[in-house]
Coordinates of N, CA and C in Angstrom, one line a residue:
G577 N 33.1 9.7 -18.0 CA 34.6 9.5 -18.2 C 35.1 10.1 -19.5
G578 N 34.3 11.0 -20.0 CA 34.7 11.7 -21.3 C 34.7 10.8 -22.5
A579 N 33.9 9.8 -22.5 CA 33.8 8.9 -23.6 C 32.7 9.3 -24.6
G580 N 32.9 10.5 -25.2 CA 32.0 11.0 -26.2 C 30.6 11.4 -25.7
D581 N 29.6 11.1 -26.5 CA 28.2 11.5 -26.2 C 27.3 10.3 -26.3
P582 N 27.2 9.5 -25.3 CA 26.4 8.2 -25.4 C 25.0 8.5 -25.7
L583 N 24.4 9.6 -25.1 CA 23.0 9.8 -25.4 C 22.8 10.2 -26.9
G584 N 23.7 11.0 -27.4 CA 23.7 11.4 -28.8 C 23.9 10.2 -29.7
A585 N 24.8 9.3 -29.3 CA 25.0 8.1 -30.1 C 23.8 7.2 -30.2
W586 N 23.1 7.0 -29.0 CA 21.9 6.2 -28.9 C 20.8 6.8 -29.8
L587 N 20.6 8.1 -29.6 CA 19.5 8.7 -30.4 C 19.8 8.8 -31.9
T588 N 21.0 8.8 -32.2 CA 21.4 8.8 -33.7 C 20.9 7.4 -34.3
V589 N 21.1 6.4 -33.6 CA 20.7 5.0 -34.0 C 19.2 4.9 -34.1
M590 N 18.6 5.3 -33.0 CA 17.1 5.2 -32.9 C 16.4 6.1 -33.9
A591 N 16.8 7.3 -34.1 CA 16.2 8.2 -35.0 C 16.5 7.8 -36.5
G592 N 17.7 7.3 -36.7 CA 18.0 6.8 -38.0 C 17.2 5.8 -38.6
R593 N 16.5 5.0 -37.7 CA 15.6 3.9 -38.2 C 14.4 4.5 -38.9
Y594 N 14.1 5.8 -38.6 CA 13.0 6.4 -39.2 C 13.4 7.5 -40.1
G595 N 14.6 7.5 -40.5 CA 15.1 8.5 -41.5 C 15.3 9.9 -40.9
V596 N 15.4 10.0 -39.6 CA 15.6 11.3 -39.0 C 17.0 11.5 -38.5
A597 N 17.6 12.6 -38.8 CA 19.0 12.9 -38.4 C 19.0 13.4 -37.0
F598 N 20.0 13.0 -36.2 CA 20.0 13.5 -34.8 C 20.5 14.9 -34.7
D599 N 19.8 15.7 -33.8 CA 20.2 17.0 -33.4 C 19.8 17.2 -32.0
E600 N 20.3 18.3 -31.4 CA 20.0 18.5 -29.9 C 18.5 18.6 -29.6
E601 N 17.7 19.0 -30.6 CA 16.3 19.2 -30.4 C 15.7 17.8 -29.9
L602 N 16.2 16.7 -30.4 CA 15.7 15.4 -30.0 C 15.8 15.1 -28.5
T603 N 16.7 15.8 -27.8 CA 16.9 15.6 -26.4 C 15.8 16.3 -25.6
T604 N 15.2 17.3 -26.1 CA 14.2 18.1 -25.3 C 12.8 18.1 -26.0
G605 N 12.8 17.8 -27.3 CA 11.5 17.9 -28.0 C 11.3 19.4 -28.5
Q606 N 10.3 19.6 -29.3 CA 9.9 20.9 -29.8 C 9.0 21.6 -28.8
F607 N 8.3 20.8 -28.0 CA 7.5 21.4 -27.0 C 7.2 20.2 -26.0
T608 N 6.8 20.6 -24.8 CA 6.5 19.6 -23.7 C 5.1 19.8 -23.2
A609 N 4.4 18.7 -23.2 CA 3.0 18.7 -22.5 C 3.3 18.5 -21.1
D610 N 3.0 19.5 -20.3 CA 3.3 19.5 -18.8 C 2.0 19.3 -18.1
L611 N 2.0 18.3 -17.2 CA 0.8 17.9 -16.5 C 0.6 18.5 -15.1
L612 N 1.6 19.4 -14.7 CA 1.5 20.0 -13.4 C 1.6 21.5 -13.6
P613 N 1.1 22.3 -12.7 CA 1.2 23.8 -12.8 C 2.6 24.3 -12.9
S614 N 2.7 25.6 -13.3 CA 4.0 26.2 -13.6 C 5.0 26.2 -12.5
P615 N 4.6 26.3 -11.2 CA 5.6 26.3 -10.1 C 6.4 25.1 -10.0
F616 N 6.0 24.0 -10.7 CA 6.8 22.7 -10.7 C 7.8 22.7 -11.8
R617 N 7.8 23.7 -12.7 CA 8.6 23.6 -13.9 C 10.0 24.2 -13.7
F618 N 11.0 23.7 -14.5 CA 12.3 24.3 -14.6 C 12.1 25.6 -15.4
D619 N 13.0 26.6 -15.1 CA 13.0 27.8 -15.9 C 13.9 27.6 -17.1
T620 N 13.3 27.2 -18.2 CA 14.0 26.9 -19.5 C 13.3 27.6 -20.6
A621 N 13.9 27.5 -21.8 CA 13.3 28.1 -23.0 C 12.3 27.1 -23.7
I622 N 12.1 26.0 -23.1 CA 11.2 25.0 -23.7 C 9.8 25.5 -23.7
D623 N 9.0 25.2 -24.8 CA 7.7 25.6 -24.9 C 6.8 24.6 -24.2
Y624 N 6.2 25.1 -23.1 CA 5.4 24.2 -22.2 C 3.9 24.3 -22.7
V625 N 3.2 23.2 -22.8 CA 1.8 23.1 -23.1 C 1.1 22.5 -21.9
P626 N 0.3 23.3 -21.2 CA -0.4 22.7 -20.0 C -1.5 21.7 -20.4
V627 N -1.4 20.6 -19.7 CA -2.5 19.6 -19.9 C -2.7 19.0 -18.5
R628 N -4.0 19.0 -18.1 CA -4.3 18.6 -16.7 C -3.9 17.1 -16.4
Y629 N -3.3 16.9 -15.3 CA -3.0 15.5 -14.9 C -4.3 14.7 -14.7
G630 N -4.2 13.5 -15.2 CA -5.3 12.5 -15.0 C -4.9 11.3 -14.4
T631 N -5.6 10.8 -13.4 CA -5.2 9.6 -12.7 C -5.5 8.3 -13.5
Y632 N -4.6 7.3 -13.3 CA -4.8 6.0 -14.0 C -3.9 5.0 -13.2
N633 N -4.6 4.0 -12.6 CA -4.0 3.0 -11.8 C -3.9 1.7 -12.5
G634 N -4.3 1.6 -13.8 CA -4.4 0.4 -14.5 C -5.7 -0.4 -14.1
V635 N -5.7 -1.6 -14.4 CA -6.9 -2.4 -14.0 C -6.7 -2.8 -12.5
S636 N -7.6 -2.2 -11.7 CA -7.4 -2.4 -10.2 C -8.7 -2.8 -9.6
V637 N -8.6 -3.4 -8.4 CA -9.8 -3.8 -7.6 C -9.7 -2.9 -6.4
V638 N -10.8 -2.2 -6.1 CA -10.9 -1.4 -4.9 C -11.4 -2.3 -3.8
P639 N -10.6 -2.5 -2.8 CA -11.0 -3.4 -1.7 C -12.2 -2.9 -0.9
R640 N -13.0 -3.8 -0.4 CA -14.2 -3.5 0.3 C -14.0 -2.5 1.4
W641 N -12.9 -2.7 2.2 CA -12.7 -1.8 3.3 C -12.5 -0.4 2.9
L642 N -12.1 -0.2 1.7 CA -11.8 1.2 1.2 C -13.1 1.9 0.8
W643 N -14.2 1.1 0.7 CA -15.5 1.7 0.4 C -16.1 2.5 1.6
E644 N -15.6 2.2 2.8 CA -16.2 2.8 4.0 C -15.3 4.0 4.4
A645 N -16.0 5.0 5.0 CA -15.3 6.2 5.5 C -14.4 5.8 6.7
P646 N -13.2 6.3 6.8 CA -12.4 6.0 8.0 C -13.0 6.6 9.3
V647 N -12.8 5.9 10.4 CA -13.3 6.4 11.7 C -12.4 7.5 12.2
R648 N -11.1 7.4 12.0 CA -10.1 8.4 12.4 C -9.5 9.0 11.1
P649 N -8.8 10.2 11.3 CA -8.2 10.7 10.1 C -7.2 9.7 9.5
R650 N -7.3 9.5 8.2 CA -6.5 8.5 7.5 C -5.2 9.1 6.9
V651 N -4.1 8.5 7.2 CA -2.8 8.9 6.6 C -2.4 7.8 5.6
G652 N -2.2 8.2 4.4 CA -1.7 7.3 3.4 C -0.2 7.3 3.4
F653 N 0.4 6.1 3.0 CA 1.8 6.0 3.1 C 2.3 5.1 1.9
T654 N 3.1 5.7 1.0 CA 3.7 4.9 -0.1 C 5.0 5.5 -0.4
L655 N 6.0 4.6 -0.7 CA 7.3 5.1 -1.2 C 7.6 4.6 -2.6
G656 N 6.6 4.1 -3.3 CA 6.8 3.7 -4.7 C 7.5 2.4 -4.8
L657 N 7.8 2.0 -6.0 CA 8.5 0.7 -6.3 C 9.9 0.8 -6.8
S658 N 10.3 1.9 -7.4 CA 11.6 2.0 -8.0 C 12.7 1.7 -7.1
A659 N 12.7 2.2 -5.9 CA 13.8 2.0 -4.9 C 14.0 0.5 -4.6
V660 N 12.9 -0.3 -4.7 CA 12.9 -1.7 -4.4 C 13.3 -2.5 -5.6
E661 N 12.7 -2.1 -6.7 CA 12.9 -2.9 -8.0 C 14.2 -2.6 -8.7
R662 N 14.7 -1.3 -8.5 CA 15.9 -1.0 -9.3 C 17.1 -0.6 -8.4
L663 N 16.9 -0.2 -7.2 CA 18.0 0.2 -6.3 C 18.1 -0.8 -5.2
A664 N 18.8 -0.3 -4.1 CA 19.1 -1.2 -3.0 C 17.9 -1.3 -1.9
G665 N 16.9 -0.6 -2.2 CA 15.7 -0.5 -1.3 C 15.5 0.9 -0.7
Y666 N 14.6 1.0 0.2 CA 14.3 2.3 0.7 C 15.4 2.8 1.6
S667 N 15.6 4.2 1.6 CA 16.7 4.8 2.4 C 16.2 5.2 3.8
V668 N 14.9 4.9 4.1 CA 14.4 5.2 5.4 C 13.9 3.9 6.0
S669 N 13.7 3.9 7.4 CA 13.2 2.7 8.1 C 11.7 2.8 8.0
V670 N 11.1 2.0 7.2 CA 9.6 1.9 7.0 C 9.0 1.5 8.3
V671 N 9.5 0.5 9.0 CA 8.9 0.0 10.2 C 8.9 1.1 11.3
E672 N 10.1 1.7 11.4 CA 10.2 2.8 12.4 C 9.2 3.9 12.2
I673 N 9.0 4.3 11.0 CA 8.1 5.4 10.6 C 6.7 4.9 10.9
L674 N 6.3 3.7 10.5 CA 4.9 3.3 10.7 C 4.6 3.1 12.2
K675 N 5.6 2.7 13.0 CA 5.3 2.6 14.4 C 5.1 4.0 15.0
A676 N 5.9 5.0 14.6 CA 5.7 6.3 15.1 C 4.3 6.9 14.7
L677 N 3.9 6.6 13.4 CA 2.6 7.1 13.0 C 1.5 6.5 13.8
A678 N 1.7 5.2 14.1 CA 0.7 4.5 14.9 C 0.4 5.1 16.2
G679 N 1.3 5.9 16.7 CA 1.2 6.6 18.0 C 0.3 7.8 17.9
L680 N -0.1 8.3 16.7 CA -1.0 9.4 16.5 C -2.4 8.9 16.5
E681 N -3.3 9.8 16.7 CA -4.8 9.5 16.6 C -5.2 9.4 15.2
V682 N -4.6 8.5 14.4 CA -4.9 8.4 13.0 C -5.1 6.9 12.6
E683 N -5.5 6.7 11.4 CA -5.5 5.3 10.8 C -4.5 5.4 9.6
V684 N -3.6 4.5 9.7 CA -2.5 4.5 8.6 C -2.8 3.4 7.6
V685 N -2.7 3.8 6.3 CA -2.8 2.8 5.2 C -1.6 2.9 4.4
A686 N -0.8 1.8 4.5 CA 0.5 1.8 3.8 C 0.5 0.8 2.6
A687 N 0.9 1.3 1.4 CA 1.0 0.4 0.3 C 2.5 0.2 0.0
L688 N 3.0 -1.0 0.4 CA 4.4 -1.3 0.3 C 4.7 -2.8 -0.1
P689 N 5.7 -2.9 -1.0 CA 6.1 -4.3 -1.3 C 6.6 -5.0 -0.1
G690 N 6.4 -6.3 0.0 CA 6.8 -7.1 1.2 C 5.9 -6.8 2.4
A691 N 4.6 -6.6 2.1 CA 3.7 -6.2 3.2 C 3.6 -7.2 4.3
A692 N 3.6 -8.5 4.0 CA 3.5 -9.5 5.0 C 4.6 -9.4 6.1
G693 N 5.8 -9.3 5.6 CA 7.0 -9.1 6.5 C 6.9 -7.9 7.3
I694 N 6.5 -6.8 6.7 CA 6.3 -5.5 7.5 C 5.3 -5.7 8.6
R695 N 4.2 -6.3 8.3 CA 3.1 -6.5 9.3 C 3.7 -7.3 10.5
E696 N 4.5 -8.3 10.2 CA 5.1 -9.1 11.3 C 6.0 -8.2 12.2
Q697 N 6.8 -7.3 11.6 CA 7.7 -6.5 12.4 C 6.9 -5.4 13.2
L698 N 5.7 -5.0 12.8 CA 5.0 -4.0 13.5 C 4.5 -4.5 14.8
G699 N 4.2 -5.8 14.9 CA 3.8 -6.4 16.2 C 2.6 -5.8 16.8
A700 N 2.6 -5.3 18.0 CA 1.5 -4.9 18.8 C 0.7 -3.7 18.1
V701 N 1.4 -2.8 17.4 CA 0.8 -1.7 16.8 C 0.1 -2.0 15.4
G702 N 0.2 -3.2 15.0 CA -0.3 -3.6 13.7 C -1.8 -3.3 13.5
D703 N -2.6 -3.2 14.6 CA -4.0 -3.0 14.5 C -4.3 -1.5 14.1
R704 N -3.3 -0.6 14.3 CA -3.4 0.8 13.9 C -2.9 1.1 12.5
V705 N -2.3 0.1 11.9 CA -1.6 0.3 10.6 C -2.1 -0.8 9.7
R706 N -2.6 -0.5 8.5 CA -3.0 -1.5 7.5 C -1.9 -1.4 6.4
V707 N -1.2 -2.5 6.2 CA -0.1 -2.6 5.2 C -0.6 -3.6 4.1
E708 N -0.6 -3.1 2.9 CA -1.0 -3.9 1.8 C 0.0 -3.8 0.7
E709 N 0.1 -4.8 -0.1 CA 1.0 -4.8 -1.3 C 0.7 -3.7 -2.3
F710 N -0.6 -3.5 -2.5 CA -1.0 -2.5 -3.4 C -2.4 -2.0 -3.1
V711 N -2.6 -0.7 -3.2 CA -3.9 -0.1 -3.0 C -4.0 0.9 -4.1
P712 N -5.1 0.9 -4.9 CA -5.2 1.9 -6.0 C -5.2 3.3 -5.5
L713 N -4.2 4.1 -5.8 CA -4.1 5.4 -5.2 C -5.2 6.3 -5.6
A714 N -5.8 6.2 -6.7 CA -6.9 7.0 -7.1 C -8.1 6.8 -6.2
A715 N -8.2 5.6 -5.6 CA -9.3 5.4 -4.6 C -8.9 5.7 -3.2
L716 N -7.6 5.6 -2.9 CA -7.1 5.8 -1.5 C -7.0 7.3 -1.2
A717 N -6.5 8.1 -2.1 CA -6.2 9.5 -1.9 C -7.4 10.3 -1.4
P718 N -8.6 10.2 -2.1 CA -9.7 11.0 -1.6 C -10.1 10.7 -0.2
T719 N -9.7 9.6 0.4 CA -10.1 9.2 1.8 C -9.1 9.7 2.8
C720 N -8.0 10.3 2.3 CA -6.9 10.6 3.3 C -7.0 12.0 3.7
A721 N -6.5 12.2 5.0 CA -6.3 13.6 5.5 C -4.9 14.1 5.2
V722 N -3.9 13.1 5.1 CA -2.5 13.4 4.8 C -2.0 12.3 4.0
M723 N -1.1 12.6 3.0 CA -0.4 11.5 2.3 C 1.1 11.7 2.5
V724 N 1.8 10.6 2.9 CA 3.2 10.6 3.0 C 3.7 9.8 1.9
H725 N 4.7 10.3 1.1 CA 5.2 9.6 -0.1 C 6.6 10.0 -0.4
H726 N 7.1 9.5 -1.6 CA 8.4 9.6 -2.0 C 8.6 10.7 -3.1
G727 N 7.6 11.5 -3.3 CA 7.7 12.5 -4.3 C 7.5 12.1 -5.8
G728 N 7.0 10.9 -6.0 CA 6.7 10.4 -7.3 C 5.7 11.2 -8.1
F729 N 5.9 11.3 -9.4 CA 5.1 12.2 -10.2 C 3.6 11.8 -10.1
G730 N 3.3 10.5 -10.3 CA 1.9 10.1 -10.2 C 1.3 10.2 -8.8
T731 N 2.1 10.0 -7.8 CA 1.6 10.2 -6.4 C 1.2 11.6 -6.1
I732 N 2.1 12.5 -6.5 CA 1.9 13.9 -6.3 C 0.7 14.4 -7.1
G733 N 0.6 14.0 -8.4 CA -0.5 14.4 -9.2 C -1.8 14.0 -8.7
T734 N -1.9 12.7 -8.3 CA -3.2 12.1 -7.8 C -3.6 12.8 -6.5
T735 N -2.6 12.9 -5.6 CA -2.9 13.5 -4.2 C -3.3 14.9 -4.4
S736 N -2.6 15.7 -5.3 CA -2.9 17.1 -5.4 C -4.3 17.3 -6.0
L737 N -4.8 16.4 -6.9 CA -6.1 16.6 -7.4 C -7.2 16.5 -6.4
H738 N -6.9 15.9 -5.2 CA -7.9 15.7 -4.1 C -7.6 16.7 -3.0
A739 N -6.7 17.6 -3.2 CA -6.4 18.7 -2.1 C -6.0 18.0 -0.8
V740 N -5.2 17.0 -0.8 CA -4.7 16.4 0.4 C -3.3 16.9 0.7
P741 N -3.1 17.4 1.9 CA -1.7 17.9 2.3 C -0.7 16.7 2.2
Q742 N 0.5 17.0 1.9 CA 1.5 16.0 1.6 C 2.8 16.2 2.4
L743 N 3.4 15.0 2.7 CA 4.7 15.0 3.3 C 5.6 14.2 2.3
A744 N 6.5 14.9 1.6 CA 7.3 14.3 0.6 C 8.7 14.0 1.1
I745 N 9.1 12.7 1.1 CA 10.4 12.3 1.5 C 11.1 11.9 0.2
A746 N 11.7 12.8 -0.5 CA 12.1 12.6 -1.9 C 13.6 12.4 -1.9
E747 N 14.1 11.5 -2.8 CA 15.5 11.2 -2.9 C 16.0 11.0 -4.4
Q748 N 15.1 10.6 -5.3 CA 15.5 10.1 -6.6 C 15.1 11.1 -7.7
L749 N 16.0 11.3 -8.6 CA 15.6 12.0 -9.9 C 14.8 13.2 -9.8
D750 N 13.7 13.3 -10.5 CA 12.8 14.5 -10.5 C 12.0 14.6 -9.2
A751 N 12.0 13.6 -8.4 CA 11.1 13.6 -7.2 C 11.5 14.8 -6.2
I752 N 12.8 15.1 -6.2 CA 13.3 16.2 -5.3 C 12.7 17.5 -5.8
W753 N 12.7 17.7 -7.1 CA 12.2 19.0 -7.6 C 10.7 19.0 -7.4
L754 N 10.0 17.9 -7.6 CA 8.5 17.9 -7.5 C 8.1 18.1 -6.0
A755 N 8.9 17.6 -5.1 CA 8.6 17.8 -3.7 C 8.7 19.3 -3.3
R756 N 9.7 19.9 -3.9 CA 9.8 21.4 -3.7 C 8.6 22.1 -4.3
G757 N 8.1 21.6 -5.4 CA 6.9 22.3 -5.9 C 5.7 22.2 -5.0
V758 N 5.5 21.1 -4.3 CA 4.5 20.9 -3.3 C 4.7 21.9 -2.2
S759 N 5.9 22.0 -1.6 CA 6.1 22.9 -0.5 C 6.0 24.4 -0.9
S760 N 6.3 24.7 -2.2 CA 6.2 26.1 -2.7 C 4.8 26.5 -2.7
Y761 N 3.9 25.6 -2.9 CA 2.4 26.0 -2.8 C 1.9 26.1 -1.3
G762 N 2.7 25.6 -0.4 CA 2.2 25.5 1.0 C 1.3 24.4 1.1
A763 N 1.4 23.4 0.2 CA 0.5 22.3 0.2 C 1.0 21.1 0.9
G764 N 2.2 21.3 1.5 CA 2.9 20.1 2.2 C 4.3 20.5 2.6
I765 N 5.0 19.5 3.0 CA 6.3 19.6 3.6 C 7.3 18.8 2.8
D766 N 8.4 19.3 2.5 CA 9.5 18.6 1.8 C 10.5 18.3 2.8
L767 N 10.6 17.0 3.2 CA 11.5 16.5 4.2 C 12.7 15.7 3.6
Q768 N 13.9 16.1 4.0 CA 15.1 15.4 3.5 C 15.1 14.0 4.1
V769 N 15.6 13.1 3.2 CA 15.7 11.7 3.6 C 16.5 11.5 4.9
A770 N 17.6 12.2 5.0 CA 18.5 12.0 6.2 C 17.8 12.4 7.5
E771 N 16.7 13.2 7.4 CA 16.0 13.7 8.6 C 14.7 12.9 8.8
A772 N 14.4 11.9 8.0 CA 13.1 11.2 8.0 C 13.1 10.1 9.0
T773 N 13.3 10.4 10.3 CA 13.2 9.4 11.4 C 11.7 9.2 11.7
G774 N 11.4 8.2 12.4 CA 10.0 8.0 12.7 C 9.4 9.1 13.5
E775 N 10.2 9.6 14.5 CA 9.8 10.8 15.3 C 9.5 12.0 14.5
R776 N 10.4 12.3 13.6 CA 10.3 13.5 12.8 C 9.1 13.4 11.8
V777 N 8.9 12.3 11.2 CA 7.8 12.1 10.3 C 6.5 12.2 11.0
A778 N 6.4 11.6 12.2 CA 5.1 11.7 13.0 C 4.9 13.2 13.4
H779 N 5.9 13.9 13.7 CA 5.8 15.3 14.1 C 5.3 16.1 12.9
E780 N 5.8 15.9 11.7 CA 5.4 16.7 10.5 C 4.0 16.3 10.1
V781 N 3.6 15.0 10.2 CA 2.3 14.6 9.9 C 1.3 15.3 10.8
Q782 N 1.6 15.4 12.1 CA 0.7 16.1 13.1 C 0.5 17.5 12.7
R783 N 1.6 18.2 12.2 CA 1.5 19.5 11.7 C 0.5 19.6 10.5
L784 N 0.7 18.7 9.6 CA -0.2 18.7 8.4 C -1.6 18.5 8.8
L785 N -1.9 17.7 9.8 CA -3.2 17.5 10.3 C -3.9 18.6 11.0
T786 N -3.1 19.5 11.6 CA -3.6 20.5 12.5 C -3.5 21.9 12.1
E787 N -2.5 22.2 11.2 CA -2.2 23.6 10.8 C -3.0 23.8 9.5
S788 N -4.0 24.8 9.5 CA -4.9 25.0 8.4 C -4.2 25.5 7.2
S789 N -3.0 26.1 7.3 CA -2.3 26.7 6.2 C -2.0 25.6 5.1
F790 N -1.8 24.4 5.6 CA -1.5 23.3 4.6 C -2.7 22.9 3.8
T791 N -3.8 22.9 4.5 CA -5.1 22.6 3.8 C -5.4 23.7 2.8
E792 N -5.1 24.9 3.1 CA -5.4 26.0 2.2 C -4.4 25.9 1.0
G793 N -3.2 25.6 1.3 CA -2.2 25.4 0.2 C -2.6 24.3 -0.8
A794 N -3.1 23.2 -0.2 CA -3.5 22.0 -1.0 C -4.7 22.4 -1.9
R795 N -5.6 23.2 -1.4 CA -6.7 23.7 -2.2 C -6.3 24.6 -3.3
R796 N -5.3 25.4 -3.1 CA -4.7 26.3 -4.1 C -4.1 25.4 -5.2
L797 N -3.4 24.4 -4.8 CA -2.8 23.5 -5.8 C -3.8 22.8 -6.6
Q798 N -4.9 22.3 -5.9 CA -6.0 21.6 -6.6 C -6.7 22.5 -7.6
A799 N -6.9 23.8 -7.2 CA -7.6 24.7 -8.1 C -6.7 25.0 -9.3
D800 N -5.4 25.1 -9.2 CA -4.6 25.4 -10.3 C -4.5 24.2 -11.3
L801 N -4.6 23.0 -10.7 CA -4.6 21.8 -11.5 C -5.9 21.7 -12.3
R802 N -7.0 22.0 -11.6 CA -8.3 21.9 -12.3 C -8.5 22.9 -13.3
A803 N -7.8 24.0 -13.2 CA -7.9 25.1 -14.2 C -7.2 24.8 -15.5
M804 N -6.3 23.8 -15.5 CA -5.5 23.4 -16.7 C -6.5 22.7 -17.7
P805 N -6.2 22.8 -18.9 CA -7.1 22.2 -19.9 C -7.0 20.7 -19.8
S806 N -8.1 20.0 -20.0 CA -8.1 18.5 -20.1 C -7.3 18.1 -21.3
A807 N -7.0 16.8 -21.3 CA -6.3 16.2 -22.5 C -7.1 16.5 -23.8
A808 N -8.4 16.3 -23.7 CA -9.3 16.5 -24.9 C -9.2 17.9 -25.3
E809 N -9.3 18.9 -24.4 CA -9.2 20.3 -24.7 C -7.9 20.7 -25.3
A810 N -6.8 20.0 -24.9 CA -5.5 20.4 -25.4 C -5.2 19.9 -26.8
V811 N -6.0 18.9 -27.3 CA -5.7 18.3 -28.6 C -5.6 19.3 -29.7
P812 N -6.5 20.3 -29.9 CA -6.4 21.2 -31.0 C -5.1 22.0 -30.9
H813 N -4.7 22.4 -29.7 CA -3.4 23.2 -29.6 C -2.2 22.3 -30.0
L814 N -2.2 21.0 -29.5 CA -1.1 20.1 -29.8 C -1.1 19.9 -31.4
L815 N -2.2 19.8 -32.0 CA -2.2 19.6 -33.5 C -1.6 20.8 -34.2
R816 N -1.9 22.0 -33.7 CA -1.4 23.2 -34.3 C 0.1 23.2 -34.2
L817 N 0.6 22.8 -33.0 CA 2.1 22.8 -32.7 C 2.7 21.8 -33.6
A818 N 2.1 20.6 -33.8 CA 2.7 19.5 -34.6 C 2.8 20.0 -36.1
E819 N 1.7 20.7 -36.5 CA 1.7 21.2 -37.9 C 2.8 22.3 -38.1
R820 N 3.0 23.1 -37.1 CA 4.0 24.2 -37.1 C 5.4 23.6 -37.2
H821 N 5.6 22.5 -36.5 CA 7.0 22.0 -36.5 C 7.2 20.8 -37.5
R822 N 6.2 20.6 -38.3 CA 6.3 19.5 -39.3 C 7.4 19.8 -40.3
R823 N 8.3 18.9 -40.5 CA 9.4 19.1 -41.5 C 9.0 18.6 -42.8
P824 N 9.3 19.3 -43.9 CA 9.0 18.9 -45.2 C 9.6 17.5 -45.5
P825 N 9.0 16.6 -46.2 CA 9.6 15.3 -46.5 C 10.8 15.5 -47.4
Q826 N 11.8 14.7 -47.2 CA 13.0 14.8 -48.0 C 12.7 14.3 -49.4
A827 N 13.3 15.0 -50.4 CA 13.0 14.6 -51.8 C 13.5 13.1 -52.0
A828 N 12.6 12.4 -52.6 CA 12.9 11.0 -52.9 C 14.0 10.9 -54.0
A829 N 14.9 9.9 -53.8 CA 15.9 9.7 -54.8 C 15.4 9.0 -56.0
H830 N 15.9 9.3 -57.2 CA 15.5 8.6 -58.4 C 15.8 7.1 -58.2
P831 N 14.9 6.2 -58.6 CA 15.1 4.8 -58.4 C 16.4 4.3 -58.9
H832 N 17.0 4.9 -60.0 CA 18.3 4.4 -60.5 C 19.5 5.3 -60.1
Q833 N 19.2 6.2 -59.2 CA 20.3 7.2 -58.9 C 21.4 6.5 -58.2
A834 N 21.1 5.5 -57.4 CA 22.2 4.8 -56.6 C 23.1 4.0 -57.5
T835 N 22.6 3.5 -58.7 CA 23.3 2.6 -59.5 C 24.0 3.3 -60.7
N836 N 23.4 4.4 -61.1 CA 23.9 5.1 -62.3 C 25.3 5.7 -62.0
K837 N 26.2 5.7 -62.9 CA 27.5 6.2 -62.8 C 27.8 7.3 -63.8

């Protein structure tokens, strides 16, 4: 509504607590540690420092059923938590999609909030779909033949490390751009939310399972990720950048300067 610069006002207060004056550089930083390969980046003048993505699910328990190899090709399914926790919920029909996927010759593992209610709605096809409140993605992704997801950064990073073809149904924030990055590699399909009916999702998953080009694209993406320096390997470069951008300390005021007249 033209009410000034709220981001600038907020950063002025935050930076001021540490004796730092606000300028536009605070909105982008002096460099960005980027955890995904260059096709995912915006074309900007920002100095990007590649650092390989590393998976972390927090303290998690890997369920016993996940220790065993699936009998049929496994399709992972997750839409994240932000849409449920912060917005009005998912923009697609989860039950419709899971029922359609159950019609394929696959095993579906879905990690979704409200799992008990979803299982009730699945009814007769419930034995082809496992719905859990939480499954550690770092343990699930390596067992999957395809991953269906919302385009979340962590989901894409973890799935890509294991060369799993992806179907991204992205709607929020950077997820739309990240989903395009997956499709640009040929590592998956970027499906618009408005087109994500159960029938369409099942059709695209079948393509990901049978068309070898997606597996090849997923392997290219995996190779580019693995070629990036690890966090430990990137530390010396980050230290050099920090030293280059270090600002000289401001001269300290004389202790009586404020009171002398």
